[in-house]
Each structure stands twice: as structure tokens, then as C-alpha cells.
mmCIF file of C-alpha atoms in Angstrom:
data_model
loop_
_atom_site.group_PDB
_atom_site.id
_atom_site.type_symbol
_atom_site.label_atom_id
_atom_site.label_comp_id
_atom_site.label_asym_id
_atom_site.label_seq_id
_atom_site.Cartn_x
_atom_site.Cartn_y
_atom_site.Cartn_z
ATOM 1 C CA MET A 86 -39.404 25.266 64.926
ATOM 2 C CA SER A 87 -39.208 22.810 67.196
ATOM 3 C CA HIS A 88 -41.013 22.948 71.105
ATOM 4 C CA PHE A 89 -37.929 23.129 72.782
ATOM 5 C CA MET A 90 -36.216 25.868 70.115
ATOM 6 C CA ASP A 91 -39.045 27.694 71.184
ATOM 7 C CA GLU A 92 -38.371 27.826 75.033
ATOM 8 C CA PHE A 93 -34.544 28.587 73.832
ATOM 9 C CA ILE A 94 -35.968 31.131 72.305
ATOM 10 C CA ALA A 95 -37.963 32.328 75.132
ATOM 11 C CA ARG A 96 -35.208 31.930 77.643
ATOM 12 C CA ALA A 97 -32.553 34.026 75.128
ATOM 13 C CA LYS A 98 -34.959 36.837 75.190
ATOM 14 C CA THR A 99 -35.494 37.376 79.040
ATOM 15 C CA ASP A 100 -31.771 38.256 79.368
ATOM 16 C CA LYS A 101 -30.587 39.427 76.283
ATOM 17 C CA LYS A 102 -27.143 38.714 75.030
ATOM 18 C CA THR A 103 -25.015 40.300 72.219
ATOM 19 C CA ILE A 104 -23.524 37.284 69.536
ATOM 20 C CA VAL A 105 -21.075 38.181 67.017
ATOM 21 C CA LEU A 106 -21.353 36.261 63.709
ATOM 22 C CA PRO A 107 -18.033 36.002 61.984
ATOM 23 C CA GLU A 108 -19.338 35.209 58.512
ATOM 24 C CA GLY A 109 -21.226 38.314 57.199
ATOM 25 C CA ASN A 110 -20.250 37.031 53.667
ATOM 26 C CA ASP A 111 -22.771 34.096 54.016
ATOM 27 C CA GLU A 112 -26.045 34.441 52.614
ATOM 28 C CA ARG A 113 -27.519 31.994 55.226
ATOM 29 C CA ILE A 114 -26.034 33.944 58.119
ATOM 30 C CA LEU A 115 -27.689 37.331 56.995
ATOM 31 C CA ILE A 116 -31.042 35.270 56.886
ATOM 32 C CA ALA A 117 -30.650 34.054 60.091
ATOM 33 C CA ALA A 118 -29.253 37.708 61.313
ATOM 34 C CA GLU A 119 -32.429 39.188 60.105
ATOM 35 C CA GLU A 120 -34.630 36.546 61.997
ATOM 36 C CA VAL A 121 -32.938 36.697 65.146
ATOM 37 C CA LEU A 122 -33.285 40.554 65.062
ATOM 38 C CA ARG A 123 -36.566 40.476 64.051
ATOM 39 C CA GLN A 124 -37.823 38.313 66.910
ATOM 40 C CA GLY A 125 -35.412 39.913 69.627
ATOM 41 C CA ILE A 126 -33.420 36.760 70.289
ATOM 42 C CA ALA A 127 -30.315 38.350 70.885
ATOM 43 C CA ASP A 128 -28.405 41.912 69.832
ATOM 44 C CA VAL A 129 -26.082 40.914 66.593
ATOM 45 C CA VAL A 130 -22.388 41.865 65.759
ATOM 46 C CA ILE A 131 -22.006 40.912 62.314
ATOM 47 C CA LEU A 132 -18.430 40.958 60.532
ATOM 48 C CA GLY A 133 -17.808 41.873 56.998
ATOM 49 C CA ASN A 134 -17.950 44.537 54.463
ATOM 50 C CA PRO A 135 -20.459 47.215 55.513
ATOM 51 C CA GLU A 136 -21.642 48.046 51.955
ATOM 52 C CA GLU A 137 -21.604 44.789 50.714
ATOM 53 C CA ILE A 138 -23.865 43.510 53.865
ATOM 54 C CA LYS A 139 -25.920 46.703 53.257
ATOM 55 C CA ALA A 140 -26.313 45.611 49.334
ATOM 56 C CA SER A 141 -27.351 42.147 50.523
ATOM 57 C CA GLY A 142 -31.145 43.521 50.943
ATOM 58 C CA HIS A 143 -31.500 41.866 54.571
ATOM 59 C CA ASP A 144 -33.191 44.104 57.181
ATOM 60 C CA LEU A 145 -30.825 44.034 59.333
ATOM 61 C CA THR A 146 -31.988 47.033 61.737
ATOM 62 C CA GLY A 147 -30.070 47.172 64.923
ATOM 63 C CA ALA A 148 -27.444 45.079 63.978
ATOM 64 C CA THR A 149 -23.986 46.234 64.490
ATOM 65 C CA ILE A 150 -21.479 46.027 61.171
ATOM 66 C CA ILE A 151 -17.676 46.092 61.926
ATOM 67 C CA ASP A 152 -15.260 45.379 58.926
ATOM 68 C CA PRO A 153 -12.228 43.249 60.995
ATOM 69 C CA GLU A 154 -9.565 44.970 58.404
ATOM 70 C CA THR A 155 -10.600 48.249 59.561
ATOM 71 C CA ASP A 156 -12.175 48.198 63.178
ATOM 72 C CA PRO A 157 -10.306 50.849 65.413
ATOM 73 C CA LYS A 158 -10.001 48.227 68.356
ATOM 74 C CA ASN A 159 -7.421 46.148 65.987
ATOM 75 C CA ASP A 160 -4.246 47.520 67.909
ATOM 76 C CA GLU A 161 -5.971 46.835 71.139
ATOM 77 C CA TYR A 162 -6.620 43.388 69.685
ATOM 78 C CA ALA A 163 -3.297 42.565 68.503
ATOM 79 C CA ALA A 164 -1.612 43.755 71.558
ATOM 80 C CA LEU A 165 -3.667 41.468 73.645
ATOM 81 C CA LEU A 166 -3.318 38.328 71.417
ATOM 82 C CA TYR A 167 0.649 38.913 71.188
ATOM 83 C CA GLU A 168 1.020 38.900 74.933
ATOM 84 C CA LEU A 169 -1.319 35.687 74.908
ATOM 85 C CA ARG A 170 0.836 33.639 72.430
ATOM 86 C CA LYS A 171 4.124 35.299 72.470
ATOM 87 C CA LYS A 172 5.492 32.395 74.393
ATOM 88 C CA LYS A 173 3.894 30.410 72.068
ATOM 89 C CA GLY A 174 6.765 31.896 69.250
ATOM 90 C CA MET A 175 3.657 34.458 68.343
ATOM 91 C CA THR A 176 5.179 37.938 66.935
ATOM 92 C CA GLU A 177 3.524 41.116 66.856
ATOM 93 C CA GLU A 178 3.234 40.921 63.294
ATOM 94 C CA GLU A 179 1.331 37.849 62.903
ATOM 95 C CA ALA A 180 -0.679 38.879 65.984
ATOM 96 C CA ALA A 181 -1.732 42.330 63.624
ATOM 97 C CA ALA A 182 -2.322 39.844 60.802
ATOM 98 C CA LEU A 183 -4.959 37.402 62.505
ATOM 99 C CA VAL A 184 -7.037 40.020 64.324
ATOM 100 C CA ARG A 185 -7.845 41.193 60.675
ATOM 101 C CA GLU A 186 -9.069 37.685 60.036
ATOM 102 C CA ARG A 187 -12.954 37.451 60.821
ATOM 103 C CA ILE A 188 -12.672 34.425 63.270
ATOM 104 C CA TYR A 189 -9.917 35.569 65.245
ATOM 105 C CA HIS A 190 -11.408 38.994 65.600
ATOM 106 C CA ALA A 191 -14.773 37.300 66.902
ATOM 107 C CA ILE A 192 -12.866 35.367 69.293
ATOM 108 C CA MET A 193 -11.027 38.652 70.375
ATOM 109 C CA MET A 194 -14.262 40.245 70.923
ATOM 110 C CA VAL A 195 -15.841 37.309 73.036
ATOM 111 C CA LYS A 196 -12.218 37.450 74.724
ATOM 112 C CA THR A 197 -12.547 41.453 75.792
ATOM 113 C CA GLY A 198 -16.356 40.949 76.559
ATOM 114 C CA ALA A 199 -16.943 42.862 73.916
ATOM 115 C CA VAL A 200 -19.421 40.506 72.599
ATOM 116 C CA ASP A 201 -21.131 37.845 75.022
ATOM 117 C CA GLY A 202 -20.632 34.702 72.503
ATOM 118 C CA MET A 203 -19.911 33.450 69.023
ATOM 119 C CA VAL A 204 -21.470 31.581 66.177
ATOM 120 C CA GLY A 205 -19.660 30.753 63.690
ATOM 121 C CA GLY A 206 -18.381 27.625 61.324
ATOM 122 C CA ALA A 207 -20.740 28.002 58.314
ATOM 123 C CA ASN A 208 -18.180 28.131 55.613
ATOM 124 C CA CYS A 209 -15.077 26.665 57.483
ATOM 125 C CA ALA A 210 -13.813 23.661 59.200
ATOM 126 C CA THR A 211 -14.587 23.103 63.111
ATOM 127 C CA THR A 212 -10.640 23.689 63.627
ATOM 128 C CA LYS A 213 -10.906 26.962 62.581
ATOM 129 C CA ILE A 214 -13.355 27.946 65.124
ATOM 130 C CA LEU A 215 -11.755 25.577 67.662
ATOM 131 C CA SER A 216 -8.031 26.142 67.383
ATOM 132 C CA PRO A 217 -8.041 30.108 68.204
ATOM 133 C CA ALA A 218 -10.799 29.430 70.893
ATOM 134 C CA LEU A 219 -8.874 27.177 72.632
ATOM 135 C CA ARG A 220 -5.647 29.426 72.104
ATOM 136 C CA VAL A 221 -7.393 32.294 73.235
ATOM 137 C CA ILE A 222 -10.223 31.933 75.592
ATOM 138 C CA LYS A 223 -9.002 28.908 76.983
ATOM 139 C CA THR A 224 -10.754 26.054 79.200
ATOM 140 C CA ALA A 225 -12.955 27.127 82.023
ATOM 141 C CA PRO A 226 -11.709 26.904 85.623
ATOM 142 C CA GLY A 227 -11.708 23.462 86.244
ATOM 143 C CA ALA A 228 -12.937 21.910 83.509
ATOM 144 C CA PRO A 229 -10.510 19.076 82.408
ATOM 145 C CA MET A 230 -11.114 19.151 78.842
ATOM 146 C CA VAL A 231 -13.135 20.889 75.670
ATOM 147 C CA SER A 232 -15.421 18.343 74.149
ATOM 148 C CA SER A 233 -18.863 19.013 71.998
ATOM 149 C CA TYR A 234 -21.937 18.132 71.613
ATOM 150 C CA PHE A 235 -25.223 18.146 69.327
ATOM 151 C CA ILE A 236 -28.394 18.668 70.526
ATOM 152 C CA MET A 237 -30.393 16.200 68.495
ATOM 153 C CA ASP A 238 -34.522 16.571 68.018
ATOM 154 C CA VAL A 239 -35.914 13.493 66.464
ATOM 155 C CA PRO A 240 -39.932 13.946 65.275
ATOM 156 C CA ASP A 241 -42.535 11.846 66.175
ATOM 157 C CA CYS A 242 -40.330 9.726 68.629
ATOM 158 C CA GLU A 243 -41.145 8.396 71.666
ATOM 159 C CA LEU A 244 -37.529 7.787 72.789
ATOM 160 C CA GLY A 245 -35.102 9.772 74.798
ATOM 161 C CA ASP A 246 -37.037 12.649 76.132
ATOM 162 C CA ASN A 247 -39.796 12.690 73.794
ATOM 163 C CA GLY A 248 -36.952 13.053 71.017
ATOM 164 C CA LEU A 249 -34.518 14.890 72.293
ATOM 165 C CA PHE A 250 -31.025 13.889 72.812
ATOM 166 C CA LEU A 251 -27.553 14.944 73.707
ATOM 167 C CA PHE A 252 -24.878 13.071 71.934
ATOM 168 C CA ALA A 253 -21.127 13.854 72.530
ATOM 169 C CA ASP A 254 -18.455 13.981 71.227
ATOM 170 C CA CYS A 255 -19.247 14.008 67.474
ATOM 171 C CA ALA A 256 -16.717 17.017 66.590
ATOM 172 C CA LEU A 257 -13.993 16.878 68.688
ATOM 173 C CA GLU A 258 -12.083 14.760 70.488
ATOM 174 C CA VAL A 259 -10.922 12.033 67.565
ATOM 175 C CA GLN A 260 -10.140 8.921 69.858
ATOM 176 C CA PRO A 261 -10.654 9.692 73.377
ATOM 177 C CA THR A 262 -8.903 7.570 76.120
ATOM 178 C CA SER A 263 -11.241 5.953 78.622
ATOM 179 C CA GLU A 264 -10.553 8.937 80.634
ATOM 180 C CA LYS A 265 -11.367 11.648 78.833
ATOM 181 C CA LEU A 266 -14.886 9.637 77.589
ATOM 182 C CA ALA A 267 -15.519 10.096 81.220
ATOM 183 C CA HIS A 268 -14.851 13.538 81.283
ATOM 184 C CA ILE A 269 -17.043 14.069 78.174
ATOM 185 C CA ALA A 270 -20.135 12.021 79.896
ATOM 186 C CA ASN A 271 -19.607 14.072 83.090
ATOM 187 C CA MET A 272 -19.451 17.619 80.997
ATOM 188 C CA THR A 273 -22.657 16.540 78.381
ATOM 189 C CA GLY A 274 -24.304 15.467 81.570
ATOM 190 C CA ALA A 275 -23.806 18.735 83.276
ATOM 191 C CA SER A 276 -24.775 20.734 79.709
ATOM 192 C CA TYR A 277 -27.775 18.223 79.801
ATOM 193 C CA THR A 278 -28.875 19.738 83.539
ATOM 194 C CA LYS A 279 -28.237 23.417 82.568
ATOM 195 C CA VAL A 280 -29.734 23.001 78.751
ATOM 196 C CA PHE A 281 -33.057 21.255 79.761
ATOM 197 C CA LYS A 282 -33.216 21.602 83.218
ATOM 198 C CA GLN A 283 -33.643 18.034 83.621
ATOM 199 C CA GLU A 284 -31.996 15.238 84.861
ATOM 200 C CA PRO A 285 -29.195 13.322 82.493
ATOM 201 C CA ARG A 286 -29.788 9.580 81.712
ATOM 202 C CA ILE A 287 -26.131 8.962 80.193
ATOM 203 C CA ALA A 288 -25.518 5.811 77.973
ATOM 204 C CA LEU A 289 -21.873 4.810 77.693
ATOM 205 C CA LEU A 290 -22.251 3.269 73.697
ATOM 206 C CA SER A 291 -20.521 0.697 72.765
ATOM 207 C CA HIS A 292 -20.980 -2.291 69.809
ATOM 208 C CA SER A 293 -20.998 -4.545 73.112
ATOM 209 C CA SER A 294 -23.509 -4.653 76.588
ATOM 210 C CA TYR A 295 -22.049 -5.899 79.677
ATOM 211 C CA GLY A 296 -19.360 -7.677 78.332
ATOM 212 C CA SER A 297 -21.505 -9.372 75.558
ATOM 213 C CA ALA A 298 -17.830 -8.859 73.313
ATOM 214 C CA LYS A 299 -14.370 -8.557 74.838
ATOM 215 C CA ASN A 300 -11.688 -6.544 72.851
ATOM 216 C CA ASP A 301 -10.083 -3.538 73.198
ATOM 217 C CA ASP A 302 -12.668 -0.890 71.750
ATOM 218 C CA ALA A 303 -15.247 -2.689 74.113
ATOM 219 C CA ASN A 304 -13.147 -2.209 77.122
ATOM 220 C CA LYS A 305 -11.858 0.901 76.576
ATOM 221 C CA VAL A 306 -15.968 1.600 77.510
ATOM 222 C CA VAL A 307 -15.842 -0.345 80.376
ATOM 223 C CA GLU A 308 -12.881 1.411 82.084
ATOM 224 C CA ALA A 309 -14.430 4.708 81.257
ATOM 225 C CA MET A 310 -17.306 3.614 83.155
ATOM 226 C CA ASN A 311 -15.097 2.567 85.987
ATOM 227 C CA TYR A 312 -13.595 5.858 86.230
ATOM 228 C CA ILE A 313 -17.045 7.421 86.276
ATOM 229 C CA ARG A 314 -17.882 5.004 89.452
ATOM 230 C CA GLU A 315 -14.549 6.201 91.152
ATOM 231 C CA ASN A 316 -14.376 10.115 90.219
ATOM 232 C CA TYR A 317 -18.197 10.998 89.326
ATOM 233 C CA PRO A 318 -19.997 8.709 91.373
ATOM 234 C CA SER A 319 -23.136 10.914 91.419
ATOM 235 C CA LEU A 320 -23.454 10.822 87.818
ATOM 236 C CA ASN A 321 -26.592 8.992 86.460
ATOM 237 C CA ALA A 322 -24.808 6.859 83.755
ATOM 238 C CA ASP A 323 -24.384 3.285 83.036
ATOM 239 C CA GLY A 324 -22.444 1.546 80.244
ATOM 240 C CA GLU A 325 -20.972 -0.401 78.081
ATOM 241 C CA LEU A 326 -24.234 -0.528 76.433
ATOM 242 C CA GLN A 327 -25.168 -1.083 72.619
ATOM 243 C CA LEU A 328 -27.357 1.741 71.217
ATOM 244 C CA ASP A 329 -30.504 -0.368 71.131
ATOM 245 C CA ALA A 330 -30.025 -1.557 74.857
ATOM 246 C CA ALA A 331 -29.438 2.008 75.799
ATOM 247 C CA ILE A 332 -32.682 3.703 74.320
ATOM 248 C CA VAL A 333 -35.661 1.022 73.563
ATOM 249 C CA PRO A 334 -37.248 0.120 77.108
ATOM 250 C CA GLU A 335 -37.748 -3.668 75.686
ATOM 251 C CA ILE A 336 -34.220 -4.448 74.433
ATOM 252 C CA GLY A 337 -32.892 -2.416 77.595
ATOM 253 C CA ALA A 338 -34.839 -4.299 80.003
ATOM 254 C CA GLN A 339 -33.559 -7.734 78.242
ATOM 255 C CA LYS A 340 -30.101 -7.030 77.884
ATOM 256 C CA ALA A 341 -29.646 -5.132 81.038
ATOM 257 C CA PRO A 342 -32.503 -5.258 83.774
ATOM 258 C CA GLU A 343 -30.732 -4.009 86.435
ATOM 259 C CA SER A 344 -29.754 -0.806 84.643
ATOM 260 C CA ALA A 345 -31.295 2.191 85.877
ATOM 261 C CA ILE A 346 -30.342 3.986 82.256
ATOM 262 C CA ALA A 347 -30.524 1.490 79.462
ATOM 263 C CA GLY A 348 -33.929 1.722 77.681
ATOM 264 C CA LYS A 349 -33.973 5.555 78.846
ATOM 265 C CA ALA A 350 -31.173 6.979 78.000
ATOM 266 C CA ASN A 351 -31.060 11.074 76.893
ATOM 267 C CA VAL A 352 -27.336 11.468 76.789
ATOM 268 C CA LEU A 353 -25.502 9.095 74.151
ATOM 269 C CA ILE A 354 -21.638 8.904 74.545
ATOM 270 C CA PHE A 355 -20.074 7.669 71.481
ATOM 271 C CA PRO A 356 -16.795 5.530 71.819
ATOM 272 C CA ASP A 357 -15.094 7.860 69.416
ATOM 273 C CA ILE A 358 -15.460 10.352 66.199
ATOM 274 C CA ASP A 359 -16.082 8.050 63.947
ATOM 275 C CA ALA A 360 -19.216 6.590 65.825
ATOM 276 C CA ALA A 361 -20.530 9.838 67.247
ATOM 277 C CA ASN A 362 -20.243 11.772 63.375
ATOM 278 C CA ILE A 363 -21.934 8.890 61.667
ATOM 279 C CA GLY A 364 -24.575 8.393 64.304
ATOM 280 C CA TYR A 365 -25.360 12.260 64.438
ATOM 281 C CA LYS A 366 -25.802 12.724 60.386
ATOM 282 C CA LEU A 367 -27.684 9.005 60.056
ATOM 283 C CA VAL A 368 -30.527 10.445 62.518
ATOM 284 C CA GLN A 369 -30.350 13.937 61.070
ATOM 285 C CA ARG A 370 -30.388 12.599 57.152
ATOM 286 C CA LEU A 371 -32.659 9.254 57.521
ATOM 287 C CA GLY A 372 -34.544 10.262 60.697
ATOM 288 C CA LYS A 373 -35.039 13.822 59.806
ATOM 289 C CA ALA A 374 -34.300 15.042 63.135
ATOM 290 C CA LYS A 375 -32.931 18.828 64.022
ATOM 291 C CA ALA A 376 -29.495 18.578 64.373
ATOM 292 C CA TYR A 377 -28.240 21.776 66.611
ATOM 293 C CA GLY A 378 -24.700 22.281 67.006
ATOM 294 C CA PRO A 379 -21.720 21.187 67.498
ATOM 295 C CA VAL A 380 -22.071 23.069 71.114
ATOM 296 C CA LEU A 381 -18.567 23.659 72.787
ATOM 297 C CA GLN A 382 -18.640 23.099 76.150
ATOM 298 C CA GLY A 383 -15.544 23.476 78.839
ATOM 299 C CA LEU A 384 -14.732 26.795 77.276
ATOM 300 C CA ALA A 385 -14.223 30.006 79.706
ATOM 301 C CA ALA A 386 -17.012 31.629 77.191
ATOM 302 C CA PRO A 387 -19.448 30.296 74.794
ATOM 303 C CA VAL A 388 -18.347 29.809 71.261
ATOM 304 C CA ASN A 389 -20.238 27.797 68.957
ATOM 305 C CA ASP A 390 -19.613 26.289 65.532
ATOM 306 C CA LEU A 391 -22.016 25.498 62.917
ATOM 307 C CA SER A 392 -21.970 22.708 60.688
ATOM 308 C CA ARG A 393 -21.458 23.412 56.717
ATOM 309 C CA GLY A 394 -24.238 22.102 55.786
ATOM 310 C CA CYS A 395 -26.334 24.257 58.223
ATOM 311 C CA SER A 396 -29.540 26.056 57.167
ATOM 312 C CA PRO A 397 -30.822 29.828 58.228
ATOM 313 C CA GLU A 398 -32.936 28.080 60.861
ATOM 314 C CA ASP A 399 -30.440 26.005 62.347
ATOM 315 C CA ILE A 400 -28.027 28.835 63.093
ATOM 316 C CA VAL A 401 -30.865 30.891 64.362
ATOM 317 C CA GLY A 402 -31.140 28.144 66.756
ATOM 318 C CA VAL A 403 -27.304 27.935 67.909
ATOM 319 C CA VAL A 404 -27.746 31.586 68.093
ATOM 320 C CA ALA A 405 -30.529 31.064 70.824
ATOM 321 C CA ILE A 406 -28.306 28.123 72.317
ATOM 322 C CA THR A 407 -25.633 30.057 72.827
ATOM 323 C CA CYS A 408 -27.531 33.004 74.308
ATOM 324 C CA VAL A 409 -28.547 30.496 77.022
ATOM 325 C CA GLN A 410 -25.060 29.334 77.340
ATOM 326 C CA ALA A 411 -24.279 32.811 78.267
ATOM 327 C CA GLN A 412 -26.758 33.313 80.731
ATOM 328 C CA THR A 413 -25.462 30.104 82.498
ATOM 329 C CA MET A 414 -22.022 30.826 82.680
#
């Protein structure tokens, strides 16, 4: 584990939260749960078949294991889900069937306060986590939208905060408008402050720096920056900046000498999901970075997605992050 993750784990232990892991059928989840319990990072609820989970051979002493098929709370959860979604056409039968599915069951546990947060997605697509979260938990009061970020921890790196960055939005917003880009920048900046207790330095990325290219794609980022100046004037952000101008001090000084951000950015806002998703995976695979996320921001309670390529160590990290989120909510 990296130095910053050790800090997260220490913070999680100071005010222990309960996290539900819906994918008790995934070996990586059980290995991670065993480690979370061993270190005392969180209290853990695992969803799945109790016999199969106990037969897995992992020491899950202290974990609560719930079978979503037979949970006595299913009627309560189904009634609540029906209430929340009947205006959208959900029937009582559909609600009763959905709460027996692992992800929906976990989301209902978060909604009712039975647990403090959820970590899932090791073997399903992001939308399978996100759709129920948006439908049931909804956006936090005052949040304009829900978006996501990755914590990137790059080894042997002096850029960013000694190799630490937040990348957004790598998982949710496919083609954000300039206004949404501005919201994502503001939300990710706030997340940076909560997560690292430090000042964010936010770069809105493009293939252009300060008008070096003129086209619709570059212009979207220029307009996002204009929106930030009008609506979030205290946000420590700048753009549009090319990636090298954003994070490499010499190039920042050359391409944007007046900028307080250029060459020093620790929060990178990508213009669309293609750039963001490709960007984080390049840094992860070629730069050998740890990538924790996607962490969701803007929801009323912490629900976090795992990448399907995640390792048990990644899962432990996201559990610790989710605990810290729950503490700051």
C-alpha cells in the first residue's frame, strides 16, 4: 500500500463505518473483506450464499453475511423501493424482484441507513452500480449532478502532489457540456480538499493551450473555464491547457507563463470520457500507477464502483476511501 493509502486506512479506523460488499460470489471481494476485517478498517456486510461464502476458506470472523434472496428485510425494502419508483412506473412485483438482486439489495441497505456505504462492480459494468444508486439514493442536496473521479497514485513521480492526482470524469459523463465540465471541476476540487486536506490545483485539459488550436472541442473547454470564472470564481482552476503544460513545470512556464496552475496541476479534468478513460488506463498500465475508483461524487450517500480489472488490494483501498467519504458526509 502507498503512503497515502496508509493514511486513508488510519483515518477509516478512527471512526469505523459499515460497508456492504454485494459481490460475495467474487473471490477478490472475499480476499479483500478478510483483509479489511483483519486490519479493522471497517465493519463488513457481505451479500451472497452464506454456505458458499463460509466454504470459501476465508477468515471472515466478524462479517455479517446476508442472503439477499431470503433477507427478512426484503418486504420493507420492496415497499420502500416501490414508493420511490411507482411514479416512474415500477410495480410492486418488480420492486419485490429487484430487492432480491445483490446490487439493488445493497443500495436499499445504504438508503435505509443499515450500512454507511457500498463498494461493488468487480464483476459488472458501472451502469449496473450507478443506475440503482441514482434512482434510489439520488443526488446530494445542492449537488448539480453526479460525476466520478479516480485517485491516481504514480510511483517515483514528482509531478502533481508527488505523484498523486485526481482524474475526472473517467466513468460517467460521456460528452459533458461546458457547463457540466465546470461542475465536474468544482466537485472534483471539493473532493480533493476532503480527501487530501490540501488545496486543489485544477487543470481543464484539451489538445490546445490558451487558444493554440481553434475548434469546437477546444472551445468547449474555453467556455467551461468562462463558466467557472462566473459561477465558481474562487475555484483554483485554469484552462484550456494541454497535458504537458498542466503538469510539467518547464512546459507550463513556457506555454502559460501567467498561470498559477500550469505545471503544477494535481486535479486533471478531461474534456470527455474517451480522453479520461484512455488517460487513466495509460497511466495505470504504462506508468504502473495505482488507480482507485471510480469514486462517485454528488450522491447523497457513498456508493463506489470498482473497475472489473481490480485486485483485492484495490478493493481494500476503495473500501477505505468509502469510509473516509462517509465520515465527511
